[in-house]
Tab-separated table of C-alpha atoms in Angstrom:
chain	number	residue	atom	x	y	z
A	1	MET	CA	89.517	117.782	56.071
A	2	ASN	CA	91.715	118.888	57.920
A	3	PHE	CA	93.307	117.829	60.884
A	4	ILE	CA	96.488	118.228	64.112
A	5	LEU	CA	98.221	115.414	65.920
A	6	ALA	CA	97.550	114.911	69.160
A	7	SER	CA	101.212	114.998	69.815
A	8	GLY	CA	104.490	117.071	70.166
A	9	ASN	CA	105.804	114.888	68.183
A	10	ALA	CA	106.951	116.976	64.547
A	11	HIS	CA	108.244	113.194	62.475
A	12	LYS	CA	104.392	111.700	63.368
A	13	ALA	CA	102.961	114.529	61.811
A	14	GLU	CA	104.411	113.665	59.083
A	15	GLU	CA	104.220	110.175	59.451
A	16	PHE	CA	100.669	110.001	59.586
A	17	GLY	CA	100.972	112.790	56.210
A	18	ILE	CA	102.148	110.035	54.833
A	19	LEU	CA	99.433	107.186	55.413
A	20	PHE	CA	96.323	109.690	54.979
A	21	LYS	CA	98.242	111.212	51.325
A	22	ASP	CA	95.810	110.598	48.478
A	23	SER	CA	92.138	110.930	51.159
A	24	ASN	CA	90.199	113.316	51.567
A	25	VAL	CA	92.606	114.213	55.565
A	26	THR	CA	95.043	115.656	55.605
A	27	VAL	CA	97.165	115.620	59.574
A	28	LYS	CA	99.016	118.629	60.353
A	29	ALA	CA	100.603	118.917	63.418
A	30	ALA	CA	99.643	120.956	66.436
A	31	PRO	CA	101.348	124.217	67.308
A	32	THR	CA	102.918	123.235	70.441
A	33	LYS	CA	103.144	119.399	72.491
A	34	LEU	CA	100.048	119.845	75.731
A	35	GLU	CA	101.571	118.048	78.674
A	36	VAL	CA	98.310	115.461	78.638
A	37	VAL	CA	97.822	112.993	81.863
A	38	GLU	CA	96.814	109.476	79.851
A	39	ASP	CA	95.346	107.934	82.941
A	40	GLY	CA	92.276	106.414	81.141
A	41	THR	CA	91.984	101.964	81.447
A	42	THR	CA	92.052	102.066	77.407
A	43	TYR	CA	93.529	103.058	74.457
A	44	GLN	CA	90.900	104.911	74.195
A	45	GLU	CA	90.024	106.799	77.003
A	46	ASN	CA	93.968	107.610	76.366
A	47	ALA	CA	93.421	108.916	73.171
A	48	LEU	CA	89.806	110.664	74.000
A	49	LYS	CA	91.968	112.800	76.841
A	50	LYS	CA	94.410	113.127	74.480
A	51	ALA	CA	91.638	114.536	71.667
A	52	GLN	CA	90.156	116.097	73.734
A	53	ALA	CA	92.799	118.501	75.513
A	54	TYR	CA	94.576	119.793	72.032
A	55	TYR	CA	90.495	120.934	71.467
A	56	GLU	CA	90.547	122.637	74.172
A	57	GLU	CA	93.730	124.137	73.916
A	58	PHE	CA	93.715	125.047	70.396
A	59	LYS	CA	89.731	124.757	68.748
A	60	LYS	CA	90.340	122.897	66.217
A	61	PRO	CA	89.518	119.177	64.276
A	62	VAL	CA	91.543	116.538	66.418
A	63	LEU	CA	93.670	113.726	65.554
A	64	ALA	CA	95.049	111.744	68.752
A	65	ASP	CA	96.381	107.972	68.525
A	66	ASP	CA	97.528	105.513	71.346
A	67	SER	CA	98.361	102.143	70.304
A	68	GLY	CA	100.665	99.306	72.268
A	69	ILE	CA	101.352	96.072	72.003
A	70	ASN	CA	99.602	93.214	73.945
A	71	VAL	CA	101.545	89.934	75.877
A	72	GLU	CA	99.328	87.442	76.392
A	73	ALA	CA	101.649	86.077	78.656
A	74	LEU	CA	102.002	89.339	80.489
A	75	PRO	CA	98.763	90.309	80.705
A	76	ASP	CA	99.026	93.408	82.917
A	77	GLU	CA	102.316	94.574	81.938
A	78	LEU	CA	102.149	95.392	78.488
A	79	GLY	CA	98.708	97.294	76.357
A	80	ILE	CA	98.237	101.315	77.526
A	81	PHE	CA	101.210	100.852	79.520
A	82	SER	CA	103.406	99.389	76.651
A	83	ALA	CA	105.331	102.967	76.196
A	84	ARG	CA	106.215	102.665	80.865
A	85	PHE	CA	107.122	98.827	80.940
A	86	GLY	CA	109.987	98.697	82.793
A	87	GLY	CA	109.683	101.790	84.149
A	88	GLU	CA	110.027	105.667	82.942
A	89	GLY	CA	113.666	106.107	81.300
A	90	LEU	CA	114.264	102.547	79.875
A	91	THR	CA	115.194	103.428	76.246
A	92	ASP	CA	113.048	100.958	73.334
A	93	LYS	CA	115.351	98.627	72.650
A	94	GLN	CA	115.879	97.843	77.179
A	95	ARG	CA	112.347	97.881	76.707
A	96	ALA	CA	111.926	95.086	74.166
A	97	GLU	CA	114.858	92.932	75.665
A	98	LEU	CA	112.856	93.108	79.045
A	99	LEU	CA	110.404	91.542	77.484
A	100	LEU	CA	112.549	88.720	75.650
A	101	GLU	CA	114.099	88.281	78.965
A	102	LYS	CA	110.080	87.624	80.609
A	103	LEU	CA	110.007	85.138	77.809
A	104	LEU	CA	112.587	83.527	77.805
A	105	ASP	CA	111.714	79.804	77.610
A	106	LYS	CA	107.617	81.418	77.572
A	107	GLU	CA	105.900	78.071	75.294
A	108	LYS	CA	102.916	81.836	74.522
A	109	ARG	CA	104.534	83.932	72.515
A	110	GLU	CA	100.957	85.322	71.337
A	111	ALA	CA	100.658	89.128	71.064
A	112	PHE	CA	99.215	91.695	69.355
A	113	PHE	CA	99.980	95.640	68.639
A	114	THR	CA	96.480	98.677	68.800
A	115	CYS	CA	96.223	102.102	66.978
A	116	VAL	CA	93.439	103.752	68.198
A	117	LEU	CA	92.747	106.926	65.900
A	118	CYS	CA	90.025	109.590	67.357
A	119	PHE	CA	89.273	112.183	65.398
A	120	TYR	CA	87.983	114.709	67.437
A	121	ILE	CA	86.215	117.102	65.248
A	122	SER	CA	84.182	119.039	67.779
A	123	PRO	CA	82.657	117.847	70.507
A	124	GLU	CA	79.708	116.673	69.085
A	125	GLU	CA	81.260	115.095	66.690
A	126	ILE	CA	84.514	111.989	67.189
A	127	TYR	CA	84.965	108.909	65.240
A	128	PHE	CA	86.874	105.563	66.645
A	129	PHE	CA	89.027	103.447	64.714
A	130	GLU	CA	90.619	100.962	65.731
A	131	GLY	CA	93.564	98.239	64.039
A	132	ARG	CA	95.740	95.735	64.933
A	133	MET	CA	98.394	93.064	63.774
A	134	GLU	CA	98.820	90.117	65.391
A	135	GLY	CA	102.071	87.832	65.563
A	136	GLU	CA	104.291	86.390	68.157
A	137	ILE	CA	107.124	87.912	70.173
A	138	SER	CA	110.275	85.950	68.645
A	139	ASP	CA	112.893	84.847	70.225
A	140	SER	CA	115.846	87.585	69.675
A	141	TYR	CA	116.250	91.516	68.908
A	142	VAL	CA	116.414	91.487	64.499
A	143	GLY	CA	116.018	94.111	62.960
A	144	ASP	CA	116.868	97.954	63.393
A	145	GLY	CA	113.658	99.525	60.846
A	146	GLY	CA	110.474	100.030	62.783
A	147	PHE	CA	110.566	101.381	66.606
A	148	GLY	CA	109.742	100.214	69.981
A	149	TYR	CA	108.907	97.084	69.859
A	150	ASP	CA	108.785	95.440	66.201
A	151	PRO	CA	112.697	93.773	67.044
A	152	VAL	CA	110.514	91.180	68.673
A	153	PHE	CA	107.378	90.851	67.041
A	154	CYS	CA	106.990	88.870	64.009
A	155	PRO	CA	103.508	89.110	62.526
A	156	LYS	CA	101.611	86.227	61.472
A	157	ALA	CA	101.801	87.025	57.806
A	158	PHE	CA	106.233	86.728	58.510
A	159	PRO	CA	106.719	84.116	61.065
A	160	ASN	CA	110.511	84.024	61.167
A	161	LYS	CA	111.069	87.736	60.336
A	162	THR	CA	110.567	90.813	63.182
A	163	VAL	CA	108.684	93.914	61.822
A	164	ALA	CA	111.936	95.326	62.353
A	165	GLU	CA	113.247	93.408	59.745
A	166	LEU	CA	109.779	94.355	57.295
A	167	GLU	CA	109.924	97.892	56.991
A	168	GLU	CA	107.809	97.976	53.886
A	169	TRP	CA	105.576	95.688	54.813
A	170	LYS	CA	104.212	97.147	57.455
A	171	ASN	CA	103.704	100.626	56.025
A	172	ALA	CA	101.170	99.062	54.492
A	173	ASN	CA	99.914	96.159	56.756
A	174	SER	CA	100.722	97.888	60.887
A	175	HIS	CA	98.093	97.447	63.221
A	176	ARG	CA	98.822	101.913	62.471
A	177	ALA	CA	98.544	101.225	58.166
A	178	LYS	CA	94.551	99.180	59.721
A	179	ALA	CA	92.690	101.817	61.422
A	180	VAL	CA	94.132	104.550	59.108
A	181	GLU	CA	92.641	102.613	56.541
A	182	SER	CA	89.552	101.954	57.569
A	183	ALA	CA	89.322	106.068	58.856
A	184	VAL	CA	90.921	107.052	55.273
A	185	LYS	CA	87.294	104.769	53.661
A	186	PHE	CA	85.002	106.489	56.368
A	187	PHE	CA	85.451	109.876	55.437
A	188	LYS	CA	85.179	109.071	51.626
A	189	GLU	CA	82.026	108.057	52.431
A	190	LEU	CA	81.020	111.059	55.093
B	1	MET	CA	72.119	98.592	63.830
B	2	ASN	CA	71.252	96.526	66.722
B	3	PHE	CA	72.686	98.338	69.825
B	4	ILE	CA	71.682	97.647	73.502
B	5	LEU	CA	71.743	100.600	75.997
B	6	ALA	CA	74.596	100.817	78.440
B	7	SER	CA	71.615	101.612	81.467
B	8	GLY	CA	69.499	99.596	84.124
B	9	ASN	CA	66.829	101.407	83.003
B	10	ALA	CA	64.323	99.975	81.416
B	11	HIS	CA	62.245	102.856	80.879
B	12	LYS	CA	65.482	104.553	79.349
B	13	ALA	CA	65.365	101.925	76.522
B	14	GLU	CA	61.961	102.392	76.054
B	15	GLU	CA	62.785	106.557	74.880
B	16	PHE	CA	65.538	106.081	72.924
B	17	GLY	CA	63.980	103.547	71.516
B	18	ILE	CA	60.705	105.784	70.252
B	19	LEU	CA	63.526	108.598	69.602
B	20	PHE	CA	65.061	105.744	67.282
B	21	LYS	CA	61.683	105.208	65.251
B	22	ASP	CA	61.704	105.626	61.996
B	23	SER	CA	65.335	104.851	61.727
B	24	ASN	CA	67.680	102.588	60.809
B	25	VAL	CA	68.806	102.538	65.019
B	26	THR	CA	66.940	100.062	66.872
B	27	VAL	CA	67.498	99.915	71.210
B	28	LYS	CA	67.443	97.645	73.564
B	29	ALA	CA	67.478	97.602	76.371
B	30	ALA	CA	70.521	95.360	78.468
B	31	PRO	CA	69.701	91.990	79.901
B	32	THR	CA	71.290	93.612	83.096
B	33	LYS	CA	72.279	96.692	84.340
B	34	LEU	CA	76.789	97.009	85.108
B	35	GLU	CA	78.133	98.897	87.578
B	36	VAL	CA	80.013	101.386	85.795
B	37	VAL	CA	82.207	103.235	87.836
B	38	GLU	CA	81.936	107.217	85.918
B	39	ASP	CA	85.326	108.761	87.402
B	40	GLY	CA	86.006	110.360	83.228
B	41	THR	CA	86.474	114.569	83.161
B	42	THR	CA	83.932	115.131	80.674
B	43	TYR	CA	80.452	113.455	79.457
B	44	GLN	CA	82.217	112.120	76.650
B	45	GLU	CA	84.866	109.400	79.154
B	46	ASN	CA	82.072	108.509	81.198
B	47	ALA	CA	80.176	107.171	77.905
B	48	LEU	CA	83.040	105.869	77.307
B	49	LYS	CA	83.847	103.858	80.095
B	50	LYS	CA	79.971	102.451	80.323
B	51	ALA	CA	80.044	101.390	76.519
B	52	GLN	CA	83.534	99.765	77.057
B	53	ALA	CA	82.065	97.464	80.084
B	54	TYR	CA	78.766	97.067	78.868
B	55	TYR	CA	80.796	95.673	75.324
B	56	GLU	CA	83.807	94.049	77.212
B	57	GLU	CA	80.082	91.553	79.294
B	58	PHE	CA	77.941	91.259	76.147
B	59	LYS	CA	79.824	91.136	73.049
B	60	LYS	CA	76.930	93.591	71.872
B	61	PRO	CA	77.006	96.966	69.709
B	62	VAL	CA	76.145	99.442	72.749
B	63	LEU	CA	74.772	102.708	72.726
B	64	ALA	CA	76.140	104.657	75.953
B	65	ASP	CA	74.703	108.374	76.896
B	66	ASP	CA	75.795	111.085	79.252
B	67	SER	CA	73.955	113.934	79.798
B	68	GLY	CA	74.418	116.558	82.285
B	69	ILE	CA	73.312	120.552	82.741
B	70	ASN	CA	76.336	123.317	82.851
B	71	VAL	CA	74.975	126.404	84.951
B	72	GLU	CA	77.158	130.056	84.143
B	73	ALA	CA	77.416	130.625	87.723
B	74	LEU	CA	78.025	127.366	89.480
B	75	PRO	CA	81.148	126.135	86.892
B	76	ASP	CA	82.549	123.998	89.231
B	77	GLU	CA	79.125	122.294	91.041
B	78	LEU	CA	76.976	120.877	87.804
B	79	GLY	CA	78.158	119.072	84.653
B	80	ILE	CA	80.161	115.873	84.718
B	81	PHE	CA	78.507	115.184	88.362
B	82	SER	CA	75.012	116.783	87.617
B	83	ALA	CA	72.965	113.779	88.947
B	84	ARG	CA	75.129	114.192	92.429
B	85	PHE	CA	74.638	118.067	93.043
B	86	GLY	CA	74.579	118.125	96.851
B	87	GLY	CA	75.535	115.293	97.445
B	88	GLU	CA	73.941	111.940	97.199
B	89	GLY	CA	70.052	111.306	98.419
B	90	LEU	CA	68.607	114.156	97.337
B	91	THR	CA	65.682	113.707	94.924
B	92	ASP	CA	65.716	115.277	91.280
B	93	LYS	CA	63.188	118.151	93.181
B	94	GLN	CA	65.742	118.899	95.825
B	95	ARG	CA	68.356	118.868	94.167
B	96	ALA	CA	66.403	121.289	91.265
B	97	GLU	CA	65.543	123.599	94.519
B	98	LEU	CA	68.954	123.938	95.431
B	99	LEU	CA	69.982	124.734	92.003
B	100	LEU	CA	67.635	127.851	93.227
B	101	GLU	CA	68.696	128.560	96.285
B	102	LYS	CA	72.837	128.894	94.793
B	103	LEU	CA	71.209	131.896	92.742
B	104	LEU	CA	68.961	133.424	94.224
B	105	ASP	CA	69.351	137.283	93.777
B	106	LYS	CA	71.863	136.131	91.094
B	107	GLU	CA	71.654	138.055	86.700
B	108	LYS	CA	73.973	134.917	85.557
B	109	ARG	CA	71.013	132.425	85.073
B	110	GLU	CA	72.722	131.158	81.589
B	111	ALA	CA	72.882	126.929	81.319
B	112	PHE	CA	72.994	124.418	78.720
B	113	PHE	CA	72.130	120.460	79.011
B	114	THR	CA	74.454	118.548	76.779
B	115	CYS	CA	73.642	115.009	76.089
B	116	VAL	CA	76.298	112.743	74.790
B	117	LEU	CA	75.593	109.775	72.333
B	118	CYS	CA	78.712	107.143	72.106
B	119	PHE	CA	77.909	104.652	69.313
B	120	TYR	CA	79.467	101.645	70.484
B	121	ILE	CA	79.696	98.823	67.686
B	122	SER	CA	83.422	97.153	68.433
B	123	PRO	CA	86.121	98.794	69.901
B	124	GLU	CA	87.635	99.393	66.602
B	125	GLU	CA	84.119	101.615	64.974
B	126	ILE	CA	82.944	104.226	67.450
B	127	TYR	CA	80.940	107.733	66.616
B	128	PHE	CA	79.836	110.206	69.704
B	129	PHE	CA	77.302	112.179	68.827
B	130	GLU	CA	76.649	115.507	71.383
B	131	GLY	CA	73.316	117.779	71.386
B	132	ARG	CA	72.292	121.103	73.299
B	133	MET	CA	70.169	122.904	75.050
B	134	GLU	CA	70.134	126.307	75.376
B	135	GLY	CA	69.152	129.173	77.961
B	136	GLU	CA	68.096	130.358	81.189
B	137	ILE	CA	67.365	128.656	85.256
B	138	SER	CA	64.583	129.629	85.960
B	139	ASP	CA	63.497	132.074	90.024
B	140	SER	CA	60.787	128.807	90.188
B	141	TYR	CA	60.323	124.749	90.237
B	142	VAL	CA	57.554	125.315	87.904
B	143	GLY	CA	55.673	121.862	85.635
B	144	ASP	CA	55.302	118.367	86.396
B	145	GLY	CA	56.307	117.385	82.991
B	146	GLY	CA	59.456	115.963	82.558
B	147	PHE	CA	62.786	115.310	85.157
B	148	GLY	CA	66.512	116.285	87.453
B	149	TYR	CA	65.955	120.165	86.285
B	150	ASP	CA	63.191	120.103	83.364
B	151	PRO	CA	61.406	122.459	86.110
B	152	VAL	CA	63.691	124.866	86.552
B	153	PHE	CA	65.317	125.266	83.491
B	154	CYS	CA	63.762	127.958	80.176
B	155	PRO	CA	64.249	127.096	77.120
B	156	LYS	CA	65.954	130.581	75.094
B	157	ALA	CA	62.953	129.168	72.483
B	158	PHE	CA	60.117	130.082	75.713
B	159	PRO	CA	62.222	132.129	78.464
B	160	ASN	CA	58.933	132.102	80.223
B	161	LYS	CA	58.138	128.969	80.739
B	162	THR	CA	60.084	125.912	82.012
B	163	VAL	CA	61.181	122.977	80.026
B	164	ALA	CA	58.503	120.699	82.379
B	165	GLU	CA	56.203	122.950	81.044
B	166	LEU	CA	56.932	121.936	77.550
B	167	GLU	CA	57.143	118.052	76.692
B	168	GLU	CA	56.077	118.301	73.394
B	169	TRP	CA	57.369	120.637	72.281
B	170	LYS	CA	61.155	118.987	74.731
B	171	ASN	CA	61.006	115.697	72.595
B	172	ALA	CA	61.123	116.854	69.229
B	173	ASN	CA	64.474	119.993	70.854
B	174	SER	CA	66.115	118.771	73.996
B	175	HIS	CA	69.741	117.925	74.059
B	176	ARG	CA	68.670	114.214	73.819
B	177	ALA	CA	67.088	114.560	70.987
B	178	LYS	CA	69.184	116.632	68.578
B	179	ALA	CA	71.848	114.693	69.089
B	180	VAL	CA	69.746	111.874	68.194
B	181	GLU	CA	68.773	113.800	65.110
B	182	SER	CA	72.854	113.727	64.240
B	183	ALA	CA	73.186	110.579	64.881
B	184	VAL	CA	69.951	108.795	62.837
B	185	LYS	CA	70.594	111.318	59.868
B	186	PHE	CA	74.747	109.554	60.093
B	187	PHE	CA	73.246	105.943	60.361
B	188	LYS	CA	71.158	107.003	57.833
B	189	GLU	CA	74.167	107.990	55.239
B	190	LEU	CA	77.106	105.192	56.640
C-alpha cells in the first residue's frame, strides 16, 4: 500500500521510507507542501487535519504524523505545542535549553515522547497508531545525534545517556519506531 | 471487543447493539453523557473529539459516531452542521421542511448522507470507517419512519420513495449500515 507523506520535508519522507522497508507500506514525499492549521487539541486531531488536507488536494492515500514531548512538570507547555515551545523563531537547541532552564533544580523530570501516525486511505478508511518513549529530562544538553529535544532526554533504558547519544538504539526504540512497528504489523495482517 | 458509545442517547446504543449483533463487537451506552464541543471541520474530527472525551473520562474503548447530510445545492449549510441547520431549537420536521423550502424550484437536488464511526480502543489504536447513502431531496415531506431528514430524502435505489417510507430497506442500506458493515468485516479479520 502506497502513501504520500503529509509534510513538505523530503528528509522526513526518506526516514519513513527506511522505517517501512521490509513491509508492504511505501511512503513518498507529497508533490508539494501544504499549509495546514494545526489547531487540534491532541496529536491525533492534528494528524487527522494534516491527512485530510493532503488527501483533499492529491486524492491519494496519505500518511500524516504528529509528535511531541510531554513533560510532567510543565503539563500545559509542551505536548502538541512542543514545536512552538518558547515561541516561534527559536532553534531546536534554544528550545531544548529553555526546557532545561525551566526545570532547573526541579526534582520531577519525567517526560515522554509521543508519535501518532494517521494512515488516511480515504474518508472511508482511516487508521491511527501511537508510539511512546518514556524517560526523563537530563540535567544538561548532551550529544549531537537526533534533533529536537533528543539532546535533553534520557530514555528509561539508558538513564545516563541522552537520545542524541543513542542514535542506533533510537532508530529501533523511539516513539516513532514503535508507532511504525504497530502499523507494519497491522498492515501485514490486514 | 466491547465499546461504550460516546453518546447520552440510550436508544442509539440499542440501535448500534442491533447493528452489531452476530459480530464480535458489542456496544453499550456510556455511564453518563458528556458535553463535547463539536468544533471539528469534518465528521471525522467531530467523531474523534467525542471519542477522546469519553475515553479520557471512562478509560474504556469507545465507539463515537458523527453523521449528517450533504446537499449539493447548499454546500456550506448542512454537512457537519446538519443537526443545527436553521438554528438551534428547531424540530427535525421543521429542519426538513426548511430544506424543502430552500430547494423550492431548484433542479439540482442531489444529496448524500454520511456516517463516520470512530473506534477508539486507546490513544495507541484508533480505527475510522465511513458509509454513505446517495440520493436526492424529495419535493415534499413524506413518511413517518426514520428521523431527521429521512422524510425528505429519496435514495438512488428508490427514487420515488423517501427513506422514511423504507425503514426495512434503510436498516440494511443506510450510511450507518454501510459504515457498520465495513467495521464488522474489519474486526472479524483483525
